[in-house]
Coordinates of C-alpha atoms in Angstrom, one line a residue:
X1 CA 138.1 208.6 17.1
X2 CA 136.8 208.4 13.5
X3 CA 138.0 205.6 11.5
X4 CA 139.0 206.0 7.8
X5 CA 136.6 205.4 5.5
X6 CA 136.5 202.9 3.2
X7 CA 138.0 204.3 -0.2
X8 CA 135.5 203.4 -3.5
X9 CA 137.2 201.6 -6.1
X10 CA 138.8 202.7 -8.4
X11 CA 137.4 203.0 -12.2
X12 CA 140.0 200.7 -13.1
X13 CA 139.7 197.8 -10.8
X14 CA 135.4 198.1 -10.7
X15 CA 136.1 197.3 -14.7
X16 CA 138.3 194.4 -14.1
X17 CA 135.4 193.1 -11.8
X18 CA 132.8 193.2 -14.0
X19 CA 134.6 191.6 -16.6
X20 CA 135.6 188.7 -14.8
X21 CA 131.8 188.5 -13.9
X22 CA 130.4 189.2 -17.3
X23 CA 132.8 185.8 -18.2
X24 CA 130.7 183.7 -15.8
X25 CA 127.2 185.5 -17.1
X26 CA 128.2 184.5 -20.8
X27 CA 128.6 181.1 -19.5
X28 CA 125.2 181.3 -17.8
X29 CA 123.5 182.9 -21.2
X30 CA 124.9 179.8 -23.2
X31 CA 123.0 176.9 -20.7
X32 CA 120.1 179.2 -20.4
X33 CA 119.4 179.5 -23.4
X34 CA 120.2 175.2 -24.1
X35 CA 117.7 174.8 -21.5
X36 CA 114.8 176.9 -22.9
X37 CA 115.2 176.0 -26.9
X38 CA 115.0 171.8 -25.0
X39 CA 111.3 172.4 -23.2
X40 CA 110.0 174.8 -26.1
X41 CA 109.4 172.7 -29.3
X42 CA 107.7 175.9 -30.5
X43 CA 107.7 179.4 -30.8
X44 CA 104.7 180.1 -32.9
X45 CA 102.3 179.1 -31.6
X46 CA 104.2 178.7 -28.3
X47 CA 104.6 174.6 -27.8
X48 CA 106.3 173.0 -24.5
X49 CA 107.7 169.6 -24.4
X50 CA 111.5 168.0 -24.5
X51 CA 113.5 167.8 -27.5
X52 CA 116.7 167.4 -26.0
X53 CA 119.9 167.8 -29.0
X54 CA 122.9 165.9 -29.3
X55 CA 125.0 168.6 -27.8
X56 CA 125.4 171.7 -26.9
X57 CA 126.8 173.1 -30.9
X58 CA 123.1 171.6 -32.0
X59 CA 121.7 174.0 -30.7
X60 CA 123.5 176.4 -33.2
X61 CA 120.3 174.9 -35.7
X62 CA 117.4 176.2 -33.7
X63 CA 116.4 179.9 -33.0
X64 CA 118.7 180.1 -30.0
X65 CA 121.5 179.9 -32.2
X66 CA 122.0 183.9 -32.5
X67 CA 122.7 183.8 -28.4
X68 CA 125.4 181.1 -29.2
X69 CA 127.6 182.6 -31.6
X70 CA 127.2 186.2 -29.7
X71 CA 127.8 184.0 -26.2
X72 CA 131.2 182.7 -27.8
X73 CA 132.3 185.9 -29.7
X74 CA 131.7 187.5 -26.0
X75 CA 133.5 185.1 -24.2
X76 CA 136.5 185.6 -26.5
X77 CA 136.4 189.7 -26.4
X78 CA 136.2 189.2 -22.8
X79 CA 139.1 186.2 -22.1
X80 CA 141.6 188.4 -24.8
X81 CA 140.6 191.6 -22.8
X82 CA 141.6 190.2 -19.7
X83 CA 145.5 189.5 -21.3
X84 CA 148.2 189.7 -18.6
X85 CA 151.3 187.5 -18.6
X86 CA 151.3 184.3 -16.3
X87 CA 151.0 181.5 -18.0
X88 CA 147.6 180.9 -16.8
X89 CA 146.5 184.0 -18.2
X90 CA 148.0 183.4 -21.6
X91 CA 146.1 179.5 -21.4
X92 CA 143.0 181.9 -21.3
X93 CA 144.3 184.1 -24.8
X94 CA 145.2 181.0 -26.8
X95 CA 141.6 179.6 -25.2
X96 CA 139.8 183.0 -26.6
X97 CA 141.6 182.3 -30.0
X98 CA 139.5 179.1 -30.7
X99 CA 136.3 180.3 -29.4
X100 CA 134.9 182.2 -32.7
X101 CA 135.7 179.2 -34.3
X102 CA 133.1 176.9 -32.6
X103 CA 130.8 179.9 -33.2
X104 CA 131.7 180.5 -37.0
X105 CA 131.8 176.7 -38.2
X106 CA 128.4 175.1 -37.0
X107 CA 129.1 171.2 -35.9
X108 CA 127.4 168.5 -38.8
X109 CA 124.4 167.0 -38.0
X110 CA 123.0 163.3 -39.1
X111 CA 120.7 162.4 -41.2
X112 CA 117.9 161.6 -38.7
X113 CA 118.4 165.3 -37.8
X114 CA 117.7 167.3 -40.9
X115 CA 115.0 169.1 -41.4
X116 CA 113.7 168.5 -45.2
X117 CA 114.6 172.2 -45.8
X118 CA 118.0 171.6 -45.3
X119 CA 120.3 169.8 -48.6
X120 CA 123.5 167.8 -47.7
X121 CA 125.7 166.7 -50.4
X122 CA 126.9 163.6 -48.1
X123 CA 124.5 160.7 -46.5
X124 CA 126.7 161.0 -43.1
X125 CA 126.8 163.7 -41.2
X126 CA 127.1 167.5 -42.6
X127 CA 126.7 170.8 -42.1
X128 CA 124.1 171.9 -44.5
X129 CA 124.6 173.3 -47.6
X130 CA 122.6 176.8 -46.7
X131 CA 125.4 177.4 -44.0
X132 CA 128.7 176.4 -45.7
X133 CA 128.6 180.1 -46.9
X134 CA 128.1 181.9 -43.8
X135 CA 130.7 179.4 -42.1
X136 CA 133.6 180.2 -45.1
X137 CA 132.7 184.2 -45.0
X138 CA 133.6 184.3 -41.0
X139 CA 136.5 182.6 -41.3
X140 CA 137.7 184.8 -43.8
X141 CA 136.5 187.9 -41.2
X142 CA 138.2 186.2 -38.8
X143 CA 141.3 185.8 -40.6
X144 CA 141.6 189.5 -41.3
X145 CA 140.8 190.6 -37.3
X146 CA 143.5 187.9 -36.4
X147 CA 145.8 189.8 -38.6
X148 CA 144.9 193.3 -37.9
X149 CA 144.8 192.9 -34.5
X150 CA 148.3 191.0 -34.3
X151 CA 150.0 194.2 -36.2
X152 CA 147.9 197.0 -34.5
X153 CA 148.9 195.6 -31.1
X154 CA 152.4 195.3 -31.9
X155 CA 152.7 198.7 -32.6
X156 CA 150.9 200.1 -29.7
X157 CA 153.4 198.2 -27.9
X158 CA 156.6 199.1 -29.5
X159 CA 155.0 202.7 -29.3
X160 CA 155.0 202.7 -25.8
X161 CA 158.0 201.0 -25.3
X162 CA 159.8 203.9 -27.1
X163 CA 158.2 206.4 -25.3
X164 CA 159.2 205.1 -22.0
X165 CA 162.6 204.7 -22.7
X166 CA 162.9 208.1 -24.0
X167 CA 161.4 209.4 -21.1
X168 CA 163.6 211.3 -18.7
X169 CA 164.2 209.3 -15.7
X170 CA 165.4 211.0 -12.3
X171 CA 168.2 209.4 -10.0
X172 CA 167.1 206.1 -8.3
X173 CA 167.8 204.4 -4.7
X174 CA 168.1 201.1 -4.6
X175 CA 165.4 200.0 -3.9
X176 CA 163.6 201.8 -6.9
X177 CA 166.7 199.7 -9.0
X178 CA 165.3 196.6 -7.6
X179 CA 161.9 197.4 -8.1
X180 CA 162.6 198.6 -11.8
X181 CA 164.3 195.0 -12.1
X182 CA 161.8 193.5 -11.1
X183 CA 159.8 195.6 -13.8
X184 CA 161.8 194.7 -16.2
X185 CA 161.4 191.1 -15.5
X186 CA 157.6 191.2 -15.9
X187 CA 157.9 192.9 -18.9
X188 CA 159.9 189.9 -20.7
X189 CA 157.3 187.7 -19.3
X190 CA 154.5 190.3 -21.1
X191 CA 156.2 190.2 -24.5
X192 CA 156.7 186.7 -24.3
X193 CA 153.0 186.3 -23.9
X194 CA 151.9 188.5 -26.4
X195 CA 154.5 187.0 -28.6
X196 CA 153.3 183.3 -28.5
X197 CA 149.6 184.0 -28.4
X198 CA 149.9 186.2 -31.5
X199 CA 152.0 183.2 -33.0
X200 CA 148.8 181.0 -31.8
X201 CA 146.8 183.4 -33.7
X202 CA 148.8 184.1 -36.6
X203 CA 148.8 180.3 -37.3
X204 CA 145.5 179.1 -36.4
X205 CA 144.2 181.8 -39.3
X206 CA 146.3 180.3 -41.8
X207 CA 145.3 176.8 -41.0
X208 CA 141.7 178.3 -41.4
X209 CA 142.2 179.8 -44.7
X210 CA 143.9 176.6 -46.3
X211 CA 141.2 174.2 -45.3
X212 CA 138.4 176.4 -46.5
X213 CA 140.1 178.0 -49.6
X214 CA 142.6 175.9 -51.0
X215 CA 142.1 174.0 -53.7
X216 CA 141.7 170.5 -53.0
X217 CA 142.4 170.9 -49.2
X218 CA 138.8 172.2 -48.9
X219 CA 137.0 169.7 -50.5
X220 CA 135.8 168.5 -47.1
X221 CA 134.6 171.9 -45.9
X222 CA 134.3 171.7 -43.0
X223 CA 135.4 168.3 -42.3
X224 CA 138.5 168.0 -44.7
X225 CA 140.9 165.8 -44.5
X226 CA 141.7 164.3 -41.0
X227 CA 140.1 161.1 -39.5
X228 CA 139.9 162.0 -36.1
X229 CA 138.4 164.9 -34.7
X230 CA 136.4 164.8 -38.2
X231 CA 135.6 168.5 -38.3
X232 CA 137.0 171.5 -37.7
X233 CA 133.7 172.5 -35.6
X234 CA 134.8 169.8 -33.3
X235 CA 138.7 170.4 -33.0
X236 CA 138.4 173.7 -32.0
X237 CA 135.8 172.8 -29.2
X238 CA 138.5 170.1 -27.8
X239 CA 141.3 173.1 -27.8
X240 CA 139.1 175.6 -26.6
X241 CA 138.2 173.4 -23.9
X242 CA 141.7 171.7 -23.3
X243 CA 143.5 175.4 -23.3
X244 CA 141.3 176.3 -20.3
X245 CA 141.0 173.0 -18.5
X246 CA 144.7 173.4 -17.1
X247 CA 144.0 177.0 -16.1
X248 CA 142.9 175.7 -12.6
X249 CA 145.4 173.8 -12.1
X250 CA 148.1 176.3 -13.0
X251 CA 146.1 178.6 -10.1
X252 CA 146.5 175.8 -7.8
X253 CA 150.2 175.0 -7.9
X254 CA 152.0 178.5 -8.7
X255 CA 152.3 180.8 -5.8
X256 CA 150.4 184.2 -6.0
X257 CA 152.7 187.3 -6.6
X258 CA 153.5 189.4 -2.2
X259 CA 150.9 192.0 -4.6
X260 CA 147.7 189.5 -5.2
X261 CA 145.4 187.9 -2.9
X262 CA 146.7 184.3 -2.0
X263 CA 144.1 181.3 -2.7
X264 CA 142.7 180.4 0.7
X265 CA 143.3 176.2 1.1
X266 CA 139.6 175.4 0.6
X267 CA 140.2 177.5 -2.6
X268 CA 143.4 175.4 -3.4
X269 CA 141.7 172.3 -3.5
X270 CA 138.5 173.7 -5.2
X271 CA 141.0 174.5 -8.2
X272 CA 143.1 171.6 -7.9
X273 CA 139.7 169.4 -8.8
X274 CA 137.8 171.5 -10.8
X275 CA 141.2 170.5 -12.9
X276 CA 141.0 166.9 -12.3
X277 CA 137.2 166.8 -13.5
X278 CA 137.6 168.6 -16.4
X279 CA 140.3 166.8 -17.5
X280 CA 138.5 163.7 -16.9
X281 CA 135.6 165.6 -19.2
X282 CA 137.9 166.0 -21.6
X283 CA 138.2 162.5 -22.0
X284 CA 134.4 161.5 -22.1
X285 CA 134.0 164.3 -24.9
X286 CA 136.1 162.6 -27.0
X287 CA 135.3 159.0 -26.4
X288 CA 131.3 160.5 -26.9
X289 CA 132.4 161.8 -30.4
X290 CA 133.8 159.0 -31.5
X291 CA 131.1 156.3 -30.2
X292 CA 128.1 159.0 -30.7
X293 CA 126.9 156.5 -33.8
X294 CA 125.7 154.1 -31.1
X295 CA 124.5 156.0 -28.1
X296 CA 120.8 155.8 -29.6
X297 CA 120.2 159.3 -28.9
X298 CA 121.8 159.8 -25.7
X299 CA 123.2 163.4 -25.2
X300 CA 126.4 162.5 -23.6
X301 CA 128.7 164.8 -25.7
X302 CA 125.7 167.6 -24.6
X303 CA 126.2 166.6 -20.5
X304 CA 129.7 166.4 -21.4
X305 CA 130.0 170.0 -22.8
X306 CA 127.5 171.5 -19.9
X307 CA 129.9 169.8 -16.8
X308 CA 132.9 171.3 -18.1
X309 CA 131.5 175.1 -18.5
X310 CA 129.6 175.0 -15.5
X311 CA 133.3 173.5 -14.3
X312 CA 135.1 176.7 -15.2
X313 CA 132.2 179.4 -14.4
X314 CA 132.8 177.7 -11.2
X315 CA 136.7 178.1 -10.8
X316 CA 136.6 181.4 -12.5
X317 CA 133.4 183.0 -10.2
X318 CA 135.5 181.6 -7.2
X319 CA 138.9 183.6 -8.4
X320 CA 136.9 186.6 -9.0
X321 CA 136.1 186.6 -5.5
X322 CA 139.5 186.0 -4.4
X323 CA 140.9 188.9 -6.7
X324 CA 137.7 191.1 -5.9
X325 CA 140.0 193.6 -4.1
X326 CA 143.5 193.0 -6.2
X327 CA 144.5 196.1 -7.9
X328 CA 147.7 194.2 -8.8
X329 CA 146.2 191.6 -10.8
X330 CA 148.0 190.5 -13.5
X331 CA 145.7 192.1 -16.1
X332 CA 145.8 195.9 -14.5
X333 CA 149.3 196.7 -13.8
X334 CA 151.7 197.2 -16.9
X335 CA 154.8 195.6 -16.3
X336 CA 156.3 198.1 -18.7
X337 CA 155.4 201.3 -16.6
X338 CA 158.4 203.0 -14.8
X339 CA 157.7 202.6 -11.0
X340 CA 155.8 205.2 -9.5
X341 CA 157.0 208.2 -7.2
X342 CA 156.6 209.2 -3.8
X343 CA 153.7 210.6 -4.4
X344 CA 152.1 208.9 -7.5
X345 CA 149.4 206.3 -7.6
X346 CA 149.8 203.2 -9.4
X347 CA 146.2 203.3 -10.4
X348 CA 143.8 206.1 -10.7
X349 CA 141.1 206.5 -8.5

């Protein structure tokens, strides 16, 4: 006797797959391309050596920095693409929001670290004078997709909602009710998600306009007004990074839905201390900004910022293996569609 053959997945799910991966190949993109600006000192003519920046945002000052901003802008396309409604998943969104912003506003450098070419109005450090421009015209771009994007979603949604409900719906059994309840459920969890990320949103572009528009508020551009973190380069990279630092651990202690792929026990504990270390990262990236006058050149906010994304292309390459097969993931199945019929596929294949 024949056995069945494996069915090819669908278009659906091989999508979700590759852009799970594509998450962990940004990730890659971003240390590979840290690693190659350190050993070449030149590009014309070609040079090797070590010249080894403070951090990893340096790097946003040599001629790698066109792979950082489109490694960051990527990673948020592909974290925001991925929306689904655990609260792991939403972590993620609100993690995505922040993202542009480390690519938009560069991080100041010292005075030891300027080239003559670049002008500083301030003897500390500062982002140079060439770049407050570019940094002030994406915000203001980013502003207007944050806004766009808040109100074109929100109609989709209400679109869609309407259109189900004035959909014709035959007689149900029981258990159809139950499942449709269950549904329903979901769906309040969906909207709740959309609702507080695009709150996230909504507010984070505001904050951005005041501090580099407003009168008197943007003086500081980008550094402002507040003592500690100094800049807003450097505030967004502590939420970015705090946002997805409990994202592990969320995947460690909340059970997976009867529809997704359980995390094995080895998995478990992989999650449970890629958490632990990356809060403990956390930690020395903010004790590094704040002593970084007096580590005589030592890159410990750059190690700092390499152990917590190779932390989290970790966790996330080992979830994409768990999930390889789910076609119930969070992020494929709408919560708001009807349940299907007897003979109709949840997915298309």
């Amino acid at each position: 006797m024949m056995e069945n053959p494996v069915r090819p997945p669908s278009t659906v799910l091989k999508t979700h797959r590759y852009l799970r991966l594509s998450l962990v190949f940004v990730v890659f993109a971003i240390l590979a391309s840290v690693l190659i600006q350190t050993v070449v000192i030149s590009w014309r003519p070609l040079e090797f050596g070590w010249n080894m920046l403070p951090s990893i945002s340096h790097y946003f000052y040599t001629p790698v920095r066109t792979v950082f901003v489109g490694a960051l802008i990527a990673a948020s396309l592909a974290l925001l693409a991925l929306s689904g409604r655990s609260r792991a998943v939403t972590l993620l969104d609100i993690s995505a929001l922040f993202a542009p912003l480390i690519a938009l506003v560069p991080t100041g450098i010292a005075p030891s670290q300027r080239t003559p070419e670049q002008i500083c109005p301030e003897s500390g450090d500062c982002v140079p004078e060439e770049y407050l421009d570019g940094a002030r015209a994406g915000i203001a771009v980013y502003a207007v997709v944050v806004f766009t994007t808040i109100i074109v979603m929100a109609l989709v949604r209400r679109h869609d909602r309407l259109r189900r409900e004035q959909s014709t719906r035959p007689a149900l059994s029981p258990e159809e009710r139950a499942e449709e309840t269950l549904l329903r459920e979901d769906a309040a969890r969906s909207r709740r998600s959309a609702a507080i990320v695009s709150w996230v949103a909504a507010a984070t572009a505001v904050v951005m306009l005041v501090l580099a528009f407003a009168p008197g508020l943007s003086d500081g551009f980008p550094f402002n007004f507040w003592p500690f973190p100094s800049s807003i380069h450097f505030a967004a990279t502590l939420l970015f990074f705090g946002a997805f630092a409990a994202v592990p651990l969320l995947h460690a202690r909340e059970d997976e839905s009867d529809e997704q792929t359980a995390p094995a026990p080895w998995q478990r504990i992989l999650y449970r201390w890629v958490s632990r270390c990356m809060a403990g990262d956390l930690v020395v990236l903010i004790v590094a900004f704040a002593i970084r006058d007096h580590l005589n050149g030592f890159p410990l906010v750059l190690i700092g910022e390499a152990v917590a994304l190779s932390l989290f292309a970790a966790f996330w390459w080992v979830q994409t293996l768990q999930r390889w097969d789910d076609e119930y993931a969070p992020y494929l199945v709408d919560p708001d569609a009807p349940p299907p019929g007897p003979a109709e596929g949840v997915l298309p294949r």
